[in-house]
CSV table of C-alpha atoms in Angstrom, one decimal:
chain,number,residue,atom,x,y,z
A,38,UNK,CA,-27.4,-14.3,9.7
A,39,UNK,CA,-25.5,-11.5,11.9
A,40,UNK,CA,-24.6,-8.2,9.9
A,41,UNK,CA,-21.2,-9.2,10.1
A,42,UNK,CA,-22.7,-12.0,8.2
A,43,UNK,CA,-24.3,-9.9,5.6
A,44,UNK,CA,-21.8,-7.7,4.4
A,45,UNK,CA,-19.1,-11.1,4.1
A,46,UNK,CA,-21.4,-12.0,2.5
A,47,UNK,CA,-21.3,-9.1,-0.9
A,48,UNK,CA,-17.2,-9.7,0.2
A,49,UNK,CA,-17.7,-12.3,-1.1
A,50,UNK,CA,-19.4,-11.4,-4.0
A,51,UNK,CA,-16.9,-9.6,-5.0
A,52,UNK,CA,-14.1,-12.1,-5.0
A,53,UNK,CA,-16.1,-13.6,-7.1
A,54,UNK,CA,-16.7,-11.7,-9.7
A,55,UNK,CA,-12.9,-12.4,-9.6
A,56,UNK,CA,-12.4,-14.9,-10.0
A,57,UNK,CA,-14.3,-14.0,-12.8
A,58,UNK,CA,-11.8,-12.3,-14.2
A,59,UNK,CA,-8.3,-14.6,-13.4
A,60,UNK,CA,-7.5,-12.2,-10.6
A,61,UNK,CA,-7.5,-14.2,-6.7
A,62,UNK,CA,-10.5,-14.0,-5.7
A,63,UNK,CA,-11.1,-11.5,-2.7
A,64,UNK,CA,-13.3,-8.9,-2.4
A,65,UNK,CA,-13.4,-5.9,0.3
A,66,UNK,CA,-16.7,-4.1,1.3
A,67,UNK,CA,-16.5,-1.0,3.1
A,68,UNK,CA,-18.8,0.2,5.1
A,69,UNK,CA,-20.7,3.5,7.3
A,70,UNK,CA,-20.9,1.8,11.3
A,71,UNK,CA,-23.7,4.8,11.8
A,72,UNK,CA,-26.1,4.2,8.3
A,73,UNK,CA,-25.2,1.1,8.0
A,74,UNK,CA,-24.5,2.3,3.8
A,75,UNK,CA,-22.4,0.3,1.5
A,76,UNK,CA,-19.5,3.5,0.6
A,77,UNK,CA,-17.3,1.0,-2.0
A,78,UNK,CA,-17.5,-2.6,-3.1
A,79,UNK,CA,-14.1,-3.9,-4.8
A,80,UNK,CA,-12.0,-7.1,-5.7
A,81,UNK,CA,-8.9,-7.7,-6.8
A,82,UNK,CA,-7.8,-6.6,-9.6
A,83,UNK,CA,-4.1,-6.4,-9.9
A,84,UNK,CA,-3.8,-8.0,-13.4
A,85,UNK,CA,-6.4,-6.9,-15.0
A,86,UNK,CA,-5.6,-2.9,-13.5
A,87,UNK,CA,-2.1,-3.2,-14.5
A,88,UNK,CA,-1.7,-1.9,-11.0
A,89,UNK,CA,0.2,-4.1,-8.3
A,90,UNK,CA,-1.8,-1.8,-5.2
A,91,UNK,CA,-5.0,-3.2,-6.9
A,92,UNK,CA,-6.3,-5.0,-3.9
A,93,UNK,CA,-10.0,-5.4,-3.0
A,94,UNK,CA,-9.3,-3.9,0.4
A,95,UNK,CA,-7.2,-0.5,-1.1
A,96,UNK,CA,-9.7,0.1,-4.1
A,97,UNK,CA,-12.8,-0.1,-1.9
A,98,UNK,CA,-10.8,2.6,0.3
A,99,UNK,CA,-10.0,4.8,-2.2
A,100,UNK,CA,-12.8,4.8,-4.2
A,101,UNK,CA,-14.3,6.0,0.4
A,102,UNK,CA,-12.3,8.1,0.6
A,103,UNK,CA,-13.1,10.5,-3.3
A,104,UNK,CA,-16.3,9.6,-1.7
A,105,UNK,CA,-16.2,11.7,1.3
A,106,UNK,CA,-13.6,14.3,-0.3
A,107,UNK,CA,-11.1,13.1,2.5
A,108,UNK,CA,-7.9,11.1,3.7
A,109,UNK,CA,-9.3,9.5,6.7
A,110,UNK,CA,-12.7,7.5,6.7
A,111,UNK,CA,-13.0,7.2,10.0
A,112,UNK,CA,-17.0,5.1,11.2
A,113,UNK,CA,-16.6,2.9,8.7
A,114,UNK,CA,-15.2,-0.5,8.7
A,115,UNK,CA,-14.0,-2.9,6.5
A,116,UNK,CA,-14.9,-6.4,5.3
A,117,UNK,CA,-12.5,-8.5,4.1
A,118,UNK,CA,-12.8,-12.0,2.5
A,119,UNK,CA,-9.2,-12.7,3.7
A,120,UNK,CA,-6.1,-11.3,6.1
A,121,UNK,CA,-5.8,-8.1,4.6
A,122,UNK,CA,-1.4,-8.0,3.4
A,123,UNK,CA,0.8,-5.6,5.3
A,124,UNK,CA,0.7,-2.8,1.7
A,125,UNK,CA,-3.9,-3.1,2.9
A,126,UNK,CA,-2.5,-3.9,6.9
A,127,UNK,CA,-0.8,0.0,6.5
A,128,UNK,CA,-3.6,2.0,4.3
A,129,UNK,CA,-6.2,0.8,6.6
A,130,UNK,CA,-4.9,2.5,9.7
A,131,UNK,CA,-3.5,5.3,7.3
A,132,UNK,CA,-7.4,5.5,6.3
A,133,UNK,CA,-8.6,5.6,10.6
A,134,UNK,CA,-10.8,3.2,9.5
A,135,UNK,CA,-12.2,2.2,13.4
A,136,UNK,CA,-12.7,-1.9,12.4
A,137,UNK,CA,-11.2,-4.3,10.2
A,138,UNK,CA,-13.4,-7.5,9.9
A,139,UNK,CA,-12.6,-10.5,7.5
A,140,UNK,CA,-13.0,-14.1,6.4
A,141,UNK,CA,-9.5,-17.0,6.6
A,142,UNK,CA,-6.4,-15.7,7.8
A,143,UNK,CA,-3.5,-15.5,4.9
A,144,UNK,CA,0.1,-17.2,7.3
A,145,UNK,CA,1.3,-16.3,3.6
A,146,UNK,CA,1.4,-12.5,2.8
A,147,UNK,CA,-1.1,-11.3,5.6
A,148,UNK,CA,0.4,-8.2,7.8
A,149,UNK,CA,-2.2,-8.9,11.3
A,150,UNK,CA,-1.8,-12.6,12.6
A,151,UNK,CA,0.6,-13.4,10.4
A,152,UNK,CA,4.4,-12.2,10.4
A,153,UNK,CA,4.6,-8.1,10.0
A,154,UNK,CA,2.0,-7.9,12.5
A,155,UNK,CA,1.7,-4.8,12.2
A,156,UNK,CA,-0.5,-3.6,14.5
A,157,UNK,CA,1.9,-4.2,17.2
A,158,UNK,CA,3.4,-2.2,16.7
A,159,UNK,CA,4.3,1.3,18.7
A,160,UNK,CA,5.2,3.2,14.9
A,161,UNK,CA,1.8,2.3,13.6
A,162,UNK,CA,-0.5,5.0,15.7
A,163,UNK,CA,-3.6,3.9,14.9
A,164,UNK,CA,-4.8,0.8,15.9
A,165,UNK,CA,-8.0,-1.0,14.1
A,166,UNK,CA,-10.1,-3.8,15.5
A,167,UNK,CA,-10.1,-6.0,14.4
A,168,UNK,CA,-11.7,-9.5,13.9
A,169,UNK,CA,-11.6,-12.8,12.5
A,170,UNK,CA,-12.6,-16.0,11.6
A,171,UNK,CA,-16.5,-14.1,10.2
A,172,UNK,CA,-17.9,-17.1,6.7
A,173,UNK,CA,-14.2,-18.7,7.1
A,174,UNK,CA,-15.2,-21.4,5.2
A,175,UNK,CA,-16.3,-20.3,2.7
A,176,UNK,CA,-13.9,-17.3,2.5
A,177,UNK,CA,-10.6,-19.9,2.7
A,178,UNK,CA,-12.5,-22.2,0.1
A,179,UNK,CA,-12.0,-20.3,-2.3
A,180,UNK,CA,-9.3,-18.7,-2.6
A,181,UNK,CA,-7.7,-23.0,-2.1
A,182,UNK,CA,-10.1,-23.6,-5.4
A,183,UNK,CA,-8.2,-20.7,-7.3
A,184,UNK,CA,-5.2,-21.5,-7.1
A,185,UNK,CA,-6.1,-25.4,-6.9
A,186,UNK,CA,-7.2,-24.8,-10.3
A,187,UNK,CA,-3.7,-22.5,-11.6
A,188,UNK,CA,-1.7,-26.5,-9.8
A,189,UNK,CA,-3.9,-28.2,-12.8
B,1250,UNK,CA,28.3,12.8,-8.5
B,1251,UNK,CA,27.5,9.7,-9.0
B,1252,UNK,CA,24.0,8.8,-11.0
B,1253,UNK,CA,22.6,7.7,-7.5
B,1254,UNK,CA,22.8,12.1,-6.5
B,1255,UNK,CA,22.0,13.0,-9.9
B,1256,UNK,CA,18.7,10.6,-9.4
B,1257,UNK,CA,17.9,11.4,-5.8
B,1258,UNK,CA,18.5,15.0,-6.9
B,1259,UNK,CA,15.1,14.7,-9.3
B,1260,UNK,CA,13.2,13.0,-6.7
B,1261,UNK,CA,14.7,16.8,-3.8
B,1262,UNK,CA,12.5,18.7,-6.5
B,1263,UNK,CA,9.7,15.9,-7.0
B,1264,UNK,CA,9.7,16.4,-2.5
B,1265,UNK,CA,10.0,20.6,-3.3
B,1266,UNK,CA,6.9,20.3,-5.4
B,1267,UNK,CA,5.0,18.7,-3.0
B,1268,UNK,CA,6.3,21.0,-0.7
B,1269,UNK,CA,5.1,23.2,-2.4
B,1270,UNK,CA,1.0,22.8,-2.6
B,1271,UNK,CA,1.1,21.5,1.1
B,1272,UNK,CA,1.8,17.5,1.0
B,1273,UNK,CA,4.5,15.5,2.8
B,1274,UNK,CA,8.0,16.8,0.8
B,1275,UNK,CA,8.9,13.1,-0.2
B,1276,UNK,CA,9.5,12.5,-4.1
B,1277,UNK,CA,10.0,9.3,-5.3
B,1278,UNK,CA,11.7,8.5,-9.5
B,1279,UNK,CA,11.5,5.4,-11.4
B,1280,UNK,CA,14.5,4.2,-13.7
B,1281,UNK,CA,15.5,2.0,-16.2
B,1282,UNK,CA,18.9,0.3,-14.8
B,1283,UNK,CA,19.9,-1.2,-18.6
B,1284,UNK,CA,18.5,2.4,-19.8
B,1285,UNK,CA,19.5,4.4,-17.1
B,1286,UNK,CA,15.7,6.3,-18.9
B,1287,UNK,CA,13.7,7.5,-16.5
B,1288,UNK,CA,10.2,6.1,-16.2
B,1289,UNK,CA,7.8,8.1,-13.5
B,1290,UNK,CA,8.4,10.7,-11.8
B,1291,UNK,CA,5.9,12.0,-8.8
B,1292,UNK,CA,5.3,12.6,-5.0
B,1293,UNK,CA,3.4,12.3,-1.8
B,1294,UNK,CA,-0.5,14.7,-3.1
B,1295,UNK,CA,-2.8,11.8,0.1
B,1296,UNK,CA,-4.8,15.6,0.4
B,1297,UNK,CA,-4.9,16.8,-3.0
B,1298,UNK,CA,-6.2,13.6,-3.9
B,1299,UNK,CA,-8.1,12.7,-1.1
B,1300,UNK,CA,-6.5,9.0,-1.0
B,1301,UNK,CA,-3.9,7.1,2.3
B,1302,UNK,CA,-2.5,5.6,-0.9
B,1303,UNK,CA,-0.8,8.5,-3.3
B,1304,UNK,CA,2.3,8.4,-1.4
B,1305,UNK,CA,5.0,9.6,-3.9
B,1306,UNK,CA,5.9,5.2,-4.3
B,1307,UNK,CA,3.5,4.3,-4.7
B,1308,UNK,CA,2.6,6.8,-7.8
B,1309,UNK,CA,5.8,6.0,-9.4
B,1310,UNK,CA,4.4,2.8,-9.3
B,1311,UNK,CA,1.4,3.1,-10.6
B,1312,UNK,CA,2.4,4.9,-13.4
B,1313,UNK,CA,5.8,2.5,-14.5
B,1314,UNK,CA,3.1,-0.1,-14.7
B,1315,UNK,CA,0.8,1.6,-16.1
B,1316,UNK,CA,3.6,2.4,-19.1
B,1317,UNK,CA,5.2,-1.1,-18.6
B,1318,UNK,CA,1.5,-2.7,-18.5
B,1319,UNK,CA,2.4,-5.1,-16.4
B,1320,UNK,CA,2.8,-5.1,-12.5
B,1321,UNK,CA,5.7,-6.3,-11.8
B,1322,UNK,CA,8.3,-4.2,-13.3
B,1323,UNK,CA,11.9,-6.4,-12.8
B,1324,UNK,CA,15.0,-4.0,-13.3
B,1325,UNK,CA,14.6,-1.1,-11.9
B,1326,UNK,CA,15.4,0.6,-8.7
B,1327,UNK,CA,13.1,3.2,-7.3
B,1328,UNK,CA,14.4,6.7,-6.0
B,1329,UNK,CA,13.1,7.7,-2.3
B,1330,UNK,CA,13.2,11.5,-0.9
B,1331,UNK,CA,12.7,9.3,2.6
B,1332,UNK,CA,12.8,5.4,3.8
B,1333,UNK,CA,9.6,3.9,2.8
B,1334,UNK,CA,7.2,2.9,5.2
B,1335,UNK,CA,5.4,-0.8,5.2
B,1336,UNK,CA,3.4,0.0,2.7
B,1337,UNK,CA,5.0,1.5,0.3
B,1338,UNK,CA,7.9,-1.3,1.2
B,1339,UNK,CA,5.4,-4.0,0.6
B,1340,UNK,CA,4.1,-2.9,-2.5
B,1341,UNK,CA,8.2,-2.2,-4.0
B,1342,UNK,CA,8.3,-5.8,-3.4
B,1343,UNK,CA,5.1,-6.6,-4.8
B,1344,UNK,CA,6.0,-5.4,-8.0
B,1345,UNK,CA,8.8,-6.5,-7.9
B,1346,UNK,CA,11.2,-3.9,-8.3
B,1347,UNK,CA,15.1,-4.2,-8.2
B,1348,UNK,CA,16.7,-2.1,-6.6
B,1349,UNK,CA,15.4,0.5,-4.1
B,1350,UNK,CA,18.0,4.0,-2.5
B,1351,UNK,CA,17.4,6.4,-0.3
B,1352,UNK,CA,17.9,9.4,1.4
B,1353,UNK,CA,17.0,10.0,4.8
B,1354,UNK,CA,16.0,6.8,7.4
B,1355,UNK,CA,12.4,7.6,9.4
B,1356,UNK,CA,12.7,5.8,12.4
B,1357,UNK,CA,8.8,7.5,13.0
B,1358,UNK,CA,7.1,5.8,10.4
B,1359,UNK,CA,9.8,3.6,8.5
B,1360,UNK,CA,9.1,-0.2,7.0
B,1361,UNK,CA,13.1,-1.3,6.7
B,1362,UNK,CA,15.4,0.1,9.1
B,1363,UNK,CA,12.3,1.4,10.9
B,1364,UNK,CA,10.0,-1.8,13.4
B,1365,UNK,CA,8.8,-3.8,11.0
B,1366,UNK,CA,11.4,-4.4,8.8
B,1367,UNK,CA,9.9,-5.3,6.1
B,1368,UNK,CA,12.1,-7.6,4.1
B,1369,UNK,CA,13.4,-8.8,7.5
B,1370,UNK,CA,10.2,-11.4,7.5
B,1371,UNK,CA,9.9,-15.0,5.3
B,1372,UNK,CA,6.8,-14.1,3.8
B,1373,UNK,CA,8.6,-11.1,1.4
B,1374,UNK,CA,9.7,-13.1,-1.4
B,1375,UNK,CA,11.4,-10.0,-2.6
B,1376,UNK,CA,13.6,-8.3,-1.5
B,1377,UNK,CA,14.8,-5.6,-3.7
B,1378,UNK,CA,18.6,-5.0,-2.7
B,1379,UNK,CA,19.0,-1.9,0.0
B,1380,UNK,CA,20.8,2.2,-0.3
B,1381,UNK,CA,20.2,4.3,2.1
B,1382,UNK,CA,22.0,7.9,2.8
B,1383,UNK,CA,22.1,8.9,-0.6
B,1384,UNK,CA,21.9,13.0,-0.2
B,1385,UNK,CA,20.2,12.6,3.4
B,1386,UNK,CA,21.3,15.3,5.0
B,1387,UNK,CA,19.6,16.8,2.4
B,1388,UNK,CA,16.5,14.6,2.7
B,1389,UNK,CA,16.2,14.7,5.8
B,1390,UNK,CA,16.2,18.1,6.1
B,1391,UNK,CA,13.5,19.4,3.1
B,1392,UNK,CA,11.4,17.2,5.6
B,1393,UNK,CA,11.8,18.8,8.6
B,1394,UNK,CA,11.9,22.0,7.8
B,1395,UNK,CA,8.1,21.5,6.6
B,1396,UNK,CA,7.6,19.6,10.3
B,1397,UNK,CA,8.8,22.4,11.5
B,1398,UNK,CA,7.1,25.1,9.8
B,1399,UNK,CA,3.6,23.8,10.4
B,1400,UNK,CA,4.1,23.3,14.8
B,1401,UNK,CA,4.7,27.3,14.8
């Protein structure tokens, strides 16, 4: 099992915590690229916190920025179970994160491979490396089961 | 002087507070459309708070959501001195804000009239009404003077 898979497993654990709170099950983990240390872990909390910006990625980024006392956190990798939305994709760029690894694409709400394709825009100066498809089926199954249970 | 101008003046006051803290001078005000009440006022605080998500719009939205105990704040108008970036444009949609009024366009970093043109994307379900050009010259002058002083 490579490192990407093991960090994605941590992100999936976060997604499951969100599910337990009846939040959309998306989880994120931010790590330091040199030490491999986990800087922050977070899950979606938009309902619980009454905060539409409280996506897993955003919470993980804010926590790591607080830790490093900077609005920029270079030399980090963000693991997230589902493709970041346009809000989070922009934030990832502003925070100067080097690498984004996500599980499943999100054709409906994604901001990277889906329609806004934010990192293809010239005005986004910092473009992180993007890896997709890590534990893709597991990540997608988690969120699909959640929405299927809502439709019953 | 119409209402849009008077609320934009409040947003400009917020922008000036940001400038006093050596933050990029952008200010935002959120109002209730029915009562005209100001729900929240905020200015850019990304440096001060070590938080790349702490744009004026985002802080104003989070505060109003806390107040209304909901991640959605329909029947509101957001006034902001400069065109929202893609991160904030997405957040405005998620929060179900009805109307966005901004002063000056931002061809370099905007998310609405500039390249990402987020509200033209099908995947953005809630598209607020957008009004631009309210006190445009004053709003633009404020931010241009700030960046000119930085280059000296």
